[in-house]
PDB file of C-alpha atoms and ligand atoms in Angstrom:
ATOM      1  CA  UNK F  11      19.037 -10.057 -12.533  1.00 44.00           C
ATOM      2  CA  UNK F  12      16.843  -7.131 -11.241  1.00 46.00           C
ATOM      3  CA  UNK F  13      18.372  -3.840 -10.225  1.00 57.00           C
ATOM      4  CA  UNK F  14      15.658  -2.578  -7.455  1.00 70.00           C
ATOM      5  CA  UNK F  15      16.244  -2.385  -3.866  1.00 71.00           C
ATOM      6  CA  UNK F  16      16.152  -4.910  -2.187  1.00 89.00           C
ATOM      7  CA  UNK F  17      12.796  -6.078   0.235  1.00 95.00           C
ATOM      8  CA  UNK F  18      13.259  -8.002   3.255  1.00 96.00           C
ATOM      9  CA  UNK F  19      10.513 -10.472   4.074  1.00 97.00           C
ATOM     10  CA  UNK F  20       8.897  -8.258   6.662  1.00 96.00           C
ATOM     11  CA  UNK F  21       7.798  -5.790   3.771  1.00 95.00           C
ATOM     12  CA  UNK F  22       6.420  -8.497   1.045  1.00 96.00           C
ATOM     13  CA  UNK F  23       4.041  -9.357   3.992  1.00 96.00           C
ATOM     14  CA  UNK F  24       3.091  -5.771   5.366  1.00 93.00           C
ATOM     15  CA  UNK F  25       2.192  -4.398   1.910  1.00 93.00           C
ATOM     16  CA  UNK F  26      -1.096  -5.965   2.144  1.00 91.00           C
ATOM     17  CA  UNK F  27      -3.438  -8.006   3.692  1.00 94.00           C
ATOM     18  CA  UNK F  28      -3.860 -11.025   1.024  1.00 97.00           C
ATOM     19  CA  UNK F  29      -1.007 -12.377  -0.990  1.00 98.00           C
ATOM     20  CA  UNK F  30      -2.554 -14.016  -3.839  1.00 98.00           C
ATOM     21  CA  UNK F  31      -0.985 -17.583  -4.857  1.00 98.00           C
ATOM     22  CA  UNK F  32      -0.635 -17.706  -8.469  1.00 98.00           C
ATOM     23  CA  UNK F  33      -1.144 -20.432 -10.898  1.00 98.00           C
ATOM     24  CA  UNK F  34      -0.509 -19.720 -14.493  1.00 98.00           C
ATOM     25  CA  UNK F  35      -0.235 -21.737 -17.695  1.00 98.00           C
ATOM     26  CA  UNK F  36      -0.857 -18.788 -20.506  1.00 98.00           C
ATOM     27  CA  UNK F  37       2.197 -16.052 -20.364  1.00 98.00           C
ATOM     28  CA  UNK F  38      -0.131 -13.986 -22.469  1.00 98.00           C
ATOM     29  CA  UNK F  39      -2.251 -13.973 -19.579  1.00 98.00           C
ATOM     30  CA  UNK F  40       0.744 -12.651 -16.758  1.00 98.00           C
ATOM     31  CA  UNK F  41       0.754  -8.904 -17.354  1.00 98.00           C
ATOM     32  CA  UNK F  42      -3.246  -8.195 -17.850  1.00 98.00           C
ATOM     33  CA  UNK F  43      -3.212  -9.945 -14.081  1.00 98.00           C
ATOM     34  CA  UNK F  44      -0.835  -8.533 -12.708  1.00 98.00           C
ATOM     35  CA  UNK F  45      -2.635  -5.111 -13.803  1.00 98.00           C
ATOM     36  CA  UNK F  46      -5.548  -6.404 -12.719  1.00 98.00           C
ATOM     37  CA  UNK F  47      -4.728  -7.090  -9.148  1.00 98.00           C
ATOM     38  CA  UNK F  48      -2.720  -3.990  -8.724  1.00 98.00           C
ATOM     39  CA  UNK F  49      -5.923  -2.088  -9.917  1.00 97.00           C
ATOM     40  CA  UNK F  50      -7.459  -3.400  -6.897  1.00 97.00           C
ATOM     41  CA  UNK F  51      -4.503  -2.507  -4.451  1.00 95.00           C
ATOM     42  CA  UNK F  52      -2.294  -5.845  -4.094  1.00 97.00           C
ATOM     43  CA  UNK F  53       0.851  -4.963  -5.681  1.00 96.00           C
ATOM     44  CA  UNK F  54       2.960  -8.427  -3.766  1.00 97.00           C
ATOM     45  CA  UNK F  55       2.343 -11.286  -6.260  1.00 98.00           C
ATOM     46  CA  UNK F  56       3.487 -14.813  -5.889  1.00 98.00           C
ATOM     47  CA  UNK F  57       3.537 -16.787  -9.376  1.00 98.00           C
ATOM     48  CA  UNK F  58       4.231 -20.528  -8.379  1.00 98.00           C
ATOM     49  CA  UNK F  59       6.663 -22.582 -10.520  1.00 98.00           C
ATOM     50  CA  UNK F  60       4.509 -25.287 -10.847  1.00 98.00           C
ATOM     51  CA  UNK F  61       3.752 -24.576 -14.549  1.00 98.00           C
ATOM     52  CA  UNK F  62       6.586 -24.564 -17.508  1.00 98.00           C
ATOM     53  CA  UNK F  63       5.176 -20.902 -18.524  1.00 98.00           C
ATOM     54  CA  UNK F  64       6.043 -19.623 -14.363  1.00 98.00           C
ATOM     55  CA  UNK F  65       9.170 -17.992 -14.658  1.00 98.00           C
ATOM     56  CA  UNK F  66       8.427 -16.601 -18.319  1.00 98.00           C
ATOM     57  CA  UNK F  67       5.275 -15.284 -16.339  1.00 98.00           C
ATOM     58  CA  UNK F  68       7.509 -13.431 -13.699  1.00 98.00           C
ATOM     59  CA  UNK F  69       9.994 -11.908 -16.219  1.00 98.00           C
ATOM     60  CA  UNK F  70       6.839 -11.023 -18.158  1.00 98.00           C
ATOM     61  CA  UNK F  71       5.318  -8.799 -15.567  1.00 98.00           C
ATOM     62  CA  UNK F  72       8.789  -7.579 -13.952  1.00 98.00           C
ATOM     63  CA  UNK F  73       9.632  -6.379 -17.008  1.00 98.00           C
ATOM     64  CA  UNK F  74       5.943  -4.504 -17.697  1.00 98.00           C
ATOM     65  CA  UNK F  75       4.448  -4.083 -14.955  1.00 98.00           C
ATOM     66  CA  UNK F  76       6.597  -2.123 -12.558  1.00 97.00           C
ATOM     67  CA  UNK F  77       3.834  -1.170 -10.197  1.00 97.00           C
ATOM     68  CA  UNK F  78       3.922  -5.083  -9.017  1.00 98.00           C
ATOM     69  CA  UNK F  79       6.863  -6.755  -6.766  1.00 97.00           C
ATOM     70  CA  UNK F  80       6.638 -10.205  -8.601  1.00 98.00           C
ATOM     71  CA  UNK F  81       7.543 -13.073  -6.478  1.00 98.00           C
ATOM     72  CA  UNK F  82       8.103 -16.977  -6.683  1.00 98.00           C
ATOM     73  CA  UNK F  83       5.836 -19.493  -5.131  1.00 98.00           C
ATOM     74  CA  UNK F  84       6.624 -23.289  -4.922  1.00 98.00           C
ATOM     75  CA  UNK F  85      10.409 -22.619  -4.721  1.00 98.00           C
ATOM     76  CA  UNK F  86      12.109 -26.260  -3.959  1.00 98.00           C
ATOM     77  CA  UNK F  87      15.456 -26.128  -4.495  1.00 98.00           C
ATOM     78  CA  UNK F  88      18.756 -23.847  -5.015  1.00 98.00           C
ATOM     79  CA  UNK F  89      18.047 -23.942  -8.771  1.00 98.00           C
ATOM     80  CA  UNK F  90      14.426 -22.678  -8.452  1.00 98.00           C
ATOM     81  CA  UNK F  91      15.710 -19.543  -6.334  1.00 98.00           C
ATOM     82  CA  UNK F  92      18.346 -18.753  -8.728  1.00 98.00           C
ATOM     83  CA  UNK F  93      16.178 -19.141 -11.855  1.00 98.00           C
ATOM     84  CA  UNK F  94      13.654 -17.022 -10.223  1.00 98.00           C
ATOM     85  CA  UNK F  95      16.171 -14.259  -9.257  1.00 98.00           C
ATOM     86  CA  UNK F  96      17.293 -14.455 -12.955  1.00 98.00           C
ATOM     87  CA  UNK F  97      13.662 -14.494 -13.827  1.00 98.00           C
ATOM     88  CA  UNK F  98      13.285 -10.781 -12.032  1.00 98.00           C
ATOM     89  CA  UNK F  99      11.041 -12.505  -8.646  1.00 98.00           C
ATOM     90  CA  UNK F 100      12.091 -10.278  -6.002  1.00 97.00           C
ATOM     91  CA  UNK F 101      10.876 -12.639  -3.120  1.00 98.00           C
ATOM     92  CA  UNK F 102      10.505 -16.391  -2.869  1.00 98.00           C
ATOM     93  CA  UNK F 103       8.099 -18.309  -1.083  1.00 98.00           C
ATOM     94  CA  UNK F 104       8.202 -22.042  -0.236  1.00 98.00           C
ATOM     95  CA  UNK F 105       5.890 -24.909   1.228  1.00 98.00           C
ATOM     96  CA  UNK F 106       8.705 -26.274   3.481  1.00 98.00           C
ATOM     97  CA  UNK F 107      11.983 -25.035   4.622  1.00 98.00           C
ATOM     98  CA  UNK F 108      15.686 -26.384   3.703  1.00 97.00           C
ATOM     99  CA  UNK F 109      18.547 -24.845   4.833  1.00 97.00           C
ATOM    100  CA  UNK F 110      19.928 -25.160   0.841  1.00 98.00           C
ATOM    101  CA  UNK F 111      16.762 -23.045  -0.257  1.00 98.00           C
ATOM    102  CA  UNK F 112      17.501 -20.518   2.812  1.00 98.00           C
ATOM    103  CA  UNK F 113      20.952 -20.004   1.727  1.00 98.00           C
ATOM    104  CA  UNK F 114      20.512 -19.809  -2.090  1.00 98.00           C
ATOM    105  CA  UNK F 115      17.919 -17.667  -1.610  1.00 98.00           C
ATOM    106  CA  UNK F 116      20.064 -15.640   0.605  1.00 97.00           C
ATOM    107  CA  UNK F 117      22.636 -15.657  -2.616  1.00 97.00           C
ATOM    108  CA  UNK F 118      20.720 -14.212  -4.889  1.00 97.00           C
ATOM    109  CA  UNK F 119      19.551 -11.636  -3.189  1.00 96.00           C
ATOM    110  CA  UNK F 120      15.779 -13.031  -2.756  1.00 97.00           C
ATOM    111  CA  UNK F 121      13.792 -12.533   0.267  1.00 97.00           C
ATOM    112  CA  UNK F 122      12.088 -15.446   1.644  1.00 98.00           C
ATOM    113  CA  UNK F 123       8.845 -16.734   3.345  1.00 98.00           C
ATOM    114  CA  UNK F 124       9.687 -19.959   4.354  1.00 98.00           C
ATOM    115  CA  UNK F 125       6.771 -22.736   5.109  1.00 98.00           C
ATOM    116  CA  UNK F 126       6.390 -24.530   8.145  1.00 98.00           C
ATOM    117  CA  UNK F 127       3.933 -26.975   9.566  1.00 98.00           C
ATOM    118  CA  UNK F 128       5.751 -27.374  13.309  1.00 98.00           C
ATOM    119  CA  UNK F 129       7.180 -26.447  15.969  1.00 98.00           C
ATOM    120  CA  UNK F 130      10.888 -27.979  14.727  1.00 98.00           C
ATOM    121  CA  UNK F 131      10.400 -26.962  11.119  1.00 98.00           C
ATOM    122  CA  UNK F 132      10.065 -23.019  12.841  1.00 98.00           C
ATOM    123  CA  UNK F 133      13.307 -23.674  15.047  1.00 98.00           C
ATOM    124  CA  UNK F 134      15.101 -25.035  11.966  1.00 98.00           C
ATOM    125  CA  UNK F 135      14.285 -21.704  10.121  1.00 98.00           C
ATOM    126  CA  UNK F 136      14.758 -19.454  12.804  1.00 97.00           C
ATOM    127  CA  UNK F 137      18.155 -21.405  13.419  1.00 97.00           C
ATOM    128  CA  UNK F 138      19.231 -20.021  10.023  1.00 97.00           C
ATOM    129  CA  UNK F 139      17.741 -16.396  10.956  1.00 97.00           C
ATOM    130  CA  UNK F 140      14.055 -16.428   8.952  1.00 98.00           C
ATOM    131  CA  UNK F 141      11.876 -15.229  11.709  1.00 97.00           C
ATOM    132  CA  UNK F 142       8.532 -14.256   9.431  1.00 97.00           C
ATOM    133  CA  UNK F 143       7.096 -17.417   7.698  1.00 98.00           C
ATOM    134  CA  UNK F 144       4.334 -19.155   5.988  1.00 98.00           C
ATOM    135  CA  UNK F 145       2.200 -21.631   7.810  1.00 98.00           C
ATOM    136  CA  UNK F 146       1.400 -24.221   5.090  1.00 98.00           C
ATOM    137  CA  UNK F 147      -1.235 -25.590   4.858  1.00 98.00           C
ATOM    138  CA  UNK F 148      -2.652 -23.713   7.457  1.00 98.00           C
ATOM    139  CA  UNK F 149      -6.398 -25.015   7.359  1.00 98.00           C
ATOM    140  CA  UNK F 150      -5.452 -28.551   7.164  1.00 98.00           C
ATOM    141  CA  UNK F 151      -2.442 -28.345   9.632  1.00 98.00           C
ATOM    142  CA  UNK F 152      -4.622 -26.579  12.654  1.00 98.00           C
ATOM    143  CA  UNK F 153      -5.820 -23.129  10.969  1.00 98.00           C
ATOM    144  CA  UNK F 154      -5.771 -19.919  13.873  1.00 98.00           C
ATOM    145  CA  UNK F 155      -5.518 -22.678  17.034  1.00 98.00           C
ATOM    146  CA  UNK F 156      -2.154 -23.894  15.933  1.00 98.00           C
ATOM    147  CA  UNK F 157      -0.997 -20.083  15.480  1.00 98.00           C
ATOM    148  CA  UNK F 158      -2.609 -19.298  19.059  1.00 97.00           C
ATOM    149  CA  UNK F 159      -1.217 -21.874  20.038  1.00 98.00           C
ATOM    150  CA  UNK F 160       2.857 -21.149  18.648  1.00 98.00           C
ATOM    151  CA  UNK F 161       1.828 -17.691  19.301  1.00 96.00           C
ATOM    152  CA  UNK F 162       3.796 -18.911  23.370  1.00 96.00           C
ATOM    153  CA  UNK F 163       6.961 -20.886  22.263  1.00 97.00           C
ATOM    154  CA  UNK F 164       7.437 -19.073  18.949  1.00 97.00           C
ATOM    155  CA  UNK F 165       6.847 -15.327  20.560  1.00 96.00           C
ATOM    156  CA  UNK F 166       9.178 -13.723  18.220  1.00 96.00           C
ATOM    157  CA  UNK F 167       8.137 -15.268  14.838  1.00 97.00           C
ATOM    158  CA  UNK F 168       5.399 -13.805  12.264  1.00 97.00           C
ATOM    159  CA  UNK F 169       3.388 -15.682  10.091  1.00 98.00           C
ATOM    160  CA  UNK F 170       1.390 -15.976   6.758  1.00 98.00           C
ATOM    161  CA  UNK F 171      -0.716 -18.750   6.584  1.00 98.00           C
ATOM    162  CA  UNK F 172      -1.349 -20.122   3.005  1.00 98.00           C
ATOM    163  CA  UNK F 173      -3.483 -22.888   2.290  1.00 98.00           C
ATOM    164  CA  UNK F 174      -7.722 -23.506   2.895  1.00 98.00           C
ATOM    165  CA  UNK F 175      -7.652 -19.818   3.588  1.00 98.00           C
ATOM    166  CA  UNK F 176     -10.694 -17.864   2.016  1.00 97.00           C
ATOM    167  CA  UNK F 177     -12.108 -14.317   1.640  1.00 95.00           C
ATOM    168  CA  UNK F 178     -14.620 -15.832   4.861  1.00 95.00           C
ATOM    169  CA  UNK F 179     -11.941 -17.273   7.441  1.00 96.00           C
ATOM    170  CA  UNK F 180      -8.984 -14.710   6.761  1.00 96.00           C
ATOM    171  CA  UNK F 181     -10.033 -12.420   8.934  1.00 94.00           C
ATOM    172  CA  UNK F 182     -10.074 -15.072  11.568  1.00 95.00           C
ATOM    173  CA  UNK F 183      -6.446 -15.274  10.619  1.00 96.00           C
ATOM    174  CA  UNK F 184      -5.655 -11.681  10.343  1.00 94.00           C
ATOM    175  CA  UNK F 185      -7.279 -11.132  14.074  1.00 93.00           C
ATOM    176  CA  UNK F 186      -4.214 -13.048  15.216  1.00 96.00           C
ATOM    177  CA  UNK F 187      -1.145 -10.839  16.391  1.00 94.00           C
ATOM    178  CA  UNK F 188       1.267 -13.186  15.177  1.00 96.00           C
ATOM    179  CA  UNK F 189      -0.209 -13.235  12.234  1.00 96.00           C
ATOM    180  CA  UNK F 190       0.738 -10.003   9.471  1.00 95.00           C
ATOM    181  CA  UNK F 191      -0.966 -11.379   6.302  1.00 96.00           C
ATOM    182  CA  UNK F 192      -2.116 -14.345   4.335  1.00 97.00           C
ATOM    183  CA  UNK F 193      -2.359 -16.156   1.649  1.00 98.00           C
ATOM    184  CA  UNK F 194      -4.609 -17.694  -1.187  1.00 98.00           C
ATOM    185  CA  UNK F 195      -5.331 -18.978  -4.556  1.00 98.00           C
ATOM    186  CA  UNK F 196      -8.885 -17.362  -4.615  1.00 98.00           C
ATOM    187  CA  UNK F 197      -7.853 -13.732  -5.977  1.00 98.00           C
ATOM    188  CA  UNK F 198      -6.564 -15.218  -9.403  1.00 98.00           C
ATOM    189  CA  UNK F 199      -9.584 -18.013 -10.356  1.00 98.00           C
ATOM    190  CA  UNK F 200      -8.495 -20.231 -13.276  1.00 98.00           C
ATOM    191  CA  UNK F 201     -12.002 -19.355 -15.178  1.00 98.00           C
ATOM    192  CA  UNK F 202     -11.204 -15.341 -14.738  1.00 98.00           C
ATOM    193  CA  UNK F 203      -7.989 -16.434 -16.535  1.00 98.00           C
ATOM    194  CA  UNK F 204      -9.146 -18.528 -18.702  1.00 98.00           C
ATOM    195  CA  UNK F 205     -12.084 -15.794 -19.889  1.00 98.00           C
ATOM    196  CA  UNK F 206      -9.671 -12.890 -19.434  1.00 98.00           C
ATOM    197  CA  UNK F 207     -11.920 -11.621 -16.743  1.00 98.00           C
ATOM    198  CA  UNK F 208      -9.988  -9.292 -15.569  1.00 98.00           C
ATOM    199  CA  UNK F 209     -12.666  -7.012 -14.011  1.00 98.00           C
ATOM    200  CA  UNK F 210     -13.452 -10.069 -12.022  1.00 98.00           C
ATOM    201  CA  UNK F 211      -9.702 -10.122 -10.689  1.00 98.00           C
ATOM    202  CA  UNK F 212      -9.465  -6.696  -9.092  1.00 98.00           C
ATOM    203  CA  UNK F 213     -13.226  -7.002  -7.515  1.00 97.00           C
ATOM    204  CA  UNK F 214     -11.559  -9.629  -5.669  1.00 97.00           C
ATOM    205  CA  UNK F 215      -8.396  -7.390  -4.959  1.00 97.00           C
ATOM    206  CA  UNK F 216     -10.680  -4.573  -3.798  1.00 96.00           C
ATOM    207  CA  UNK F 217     -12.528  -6.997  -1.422  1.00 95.00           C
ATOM    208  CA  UNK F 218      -9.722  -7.909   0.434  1.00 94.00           C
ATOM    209  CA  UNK F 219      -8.741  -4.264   0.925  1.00 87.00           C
ATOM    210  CA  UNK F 220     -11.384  -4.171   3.308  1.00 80.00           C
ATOM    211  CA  UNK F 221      -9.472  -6.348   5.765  1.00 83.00           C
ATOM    212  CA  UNK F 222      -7.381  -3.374   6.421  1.00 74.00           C
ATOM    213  CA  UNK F 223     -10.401  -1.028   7.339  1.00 63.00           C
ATOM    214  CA  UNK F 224     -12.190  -3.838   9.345  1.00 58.00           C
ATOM    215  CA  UNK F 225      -9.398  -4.944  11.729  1.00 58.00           C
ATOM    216  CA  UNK F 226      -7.563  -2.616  13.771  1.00 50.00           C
ATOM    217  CA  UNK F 227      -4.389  -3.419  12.621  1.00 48.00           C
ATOM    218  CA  UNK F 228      -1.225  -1.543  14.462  1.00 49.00           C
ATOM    219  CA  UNK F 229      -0.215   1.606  12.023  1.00 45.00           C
ATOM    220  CA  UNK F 230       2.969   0.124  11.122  1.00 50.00           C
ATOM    221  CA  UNK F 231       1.297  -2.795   8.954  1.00 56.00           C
ATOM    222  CA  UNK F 232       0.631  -2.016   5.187  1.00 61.00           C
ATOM    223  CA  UNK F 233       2.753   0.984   5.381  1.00 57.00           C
ATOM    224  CA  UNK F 234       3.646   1.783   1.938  1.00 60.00           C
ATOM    225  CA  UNK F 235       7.010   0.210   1.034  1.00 62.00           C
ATOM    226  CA  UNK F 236       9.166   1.660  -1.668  1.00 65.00           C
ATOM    227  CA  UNK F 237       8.842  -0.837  -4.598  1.00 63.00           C
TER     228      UNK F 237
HETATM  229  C1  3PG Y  27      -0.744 -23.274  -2.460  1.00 88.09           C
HETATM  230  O1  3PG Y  27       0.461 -23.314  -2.351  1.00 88.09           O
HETATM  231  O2  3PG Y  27      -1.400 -23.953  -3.254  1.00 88.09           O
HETATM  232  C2  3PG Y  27      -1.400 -22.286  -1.602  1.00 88.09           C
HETATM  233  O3  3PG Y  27      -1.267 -22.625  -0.306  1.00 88.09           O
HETATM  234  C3  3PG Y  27      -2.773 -21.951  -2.001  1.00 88.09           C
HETATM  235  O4  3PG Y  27      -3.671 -22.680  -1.317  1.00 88.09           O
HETATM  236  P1  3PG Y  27      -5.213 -22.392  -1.570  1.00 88.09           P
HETATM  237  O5  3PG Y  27      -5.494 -22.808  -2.979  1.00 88.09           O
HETATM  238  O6  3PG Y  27      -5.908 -23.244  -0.558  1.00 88.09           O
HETATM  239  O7  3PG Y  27      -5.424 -20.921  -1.369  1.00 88.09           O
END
């Protein structure tokens, strides 16, 4: 397990606009992207354990990369956060919410974005004290409306919404005050991976980065966080 202080779930989502979803099948390719996307200013990266090279990935680039916070997408069960944690992910993100996953991931010392597509999946989280969350999948479950919409009951909660979102709608996303970031598959392209295009990777880092200059967003978002 890692030794570095540990984030709360607030900070993996203020260090930057775009949390890129990450799919990888090659461990050879893990640290060249991680590089890559830190080159272009996103340092918060969630490798999903959807592959049977993820956590490899994730001890690959805690271990050489130590500019990155590596994190864990796709995170299911009590035995995915505490593989992770072993793995060196420092936060854990997940498309739904149990309170099993909540507490393990409490255990290990993981913070967590939990998803949720309603209005009793975010009581049932903030029951068990998780107040910032994904929205997943956001396009396909109501995109900005929905979060408008939450934005009355569910005052006090934050939110990342994952899923449908591109480099075109996030800032339709990002406009919202409930919302801090979001996230997306787009920064890490299978064919930049596949061609070790790694140029490619932080162009698409460094595009995002103009979210922050574009929206007025209140000075105490993507404050630097010590990593
Ligand atoms: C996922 O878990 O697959 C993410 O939500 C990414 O979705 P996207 O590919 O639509 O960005």
């Amino acid at each position: 397990m890692h030794s570095s202080p540990k984030l709360t779930a607030l900070q993996v989502m203020q260090d930057a606009p775009v949390i890129p979803v990450i799919v990888l099948n090659d461990v050879a390719h893990a640290v060249p992207m991680a590089r890559a996307l830190v080159a272009g200013g996103i340092r918060m990266l969630e490798v999903t354990l959807r592959t049977p090279q993820a956590l490899a990935c994730i001890e690959a680039i805690a271990r050489e990369v130590p500019e990155a916070v590596v994190g864990a997408g796709t995170v299911r069960t009590k035995a995915d956060a505490q593989a992770a944690s072993m793995a060196g992910a420092r936060f854990a993100v997940s498309p739904g919410y149990t309170p099993a996953v909540g507490q393990a991931c409490r255990d290990v010392g993981l913070a967590l974005l939990p998803g949720v597509a309603t209005g009793s999946e975010i009581m049932m989280a903030q029951e068990d004290g998780f107040t910032e969350l994904k929205f997943f999948p956001a396009m396909q479950a109501g995109g900005p409306a929905m979060l408008k919409a939450w934005s009355g009951p569910f005052f006090d909660v934050l939110f990342c919404p994952t899923g449908g979102v591109t480099l075109h709608n996030a800032p339709d996303f990002l406009a919202l005050p409930n919302v801090v970031c979001v996230g997306g598959s787009w920064l890490v392209p299978a064919d930049a991976l596949a061609q070790g295009d790694w140029a490619r990777i932080t162009q698409l880092a460094c595009d995002t980065q103009d979210f922050k200059r574009k929206l007025a967003v209140a000075p105490v978002l993507y404050a630097s966080v010590a990593i």
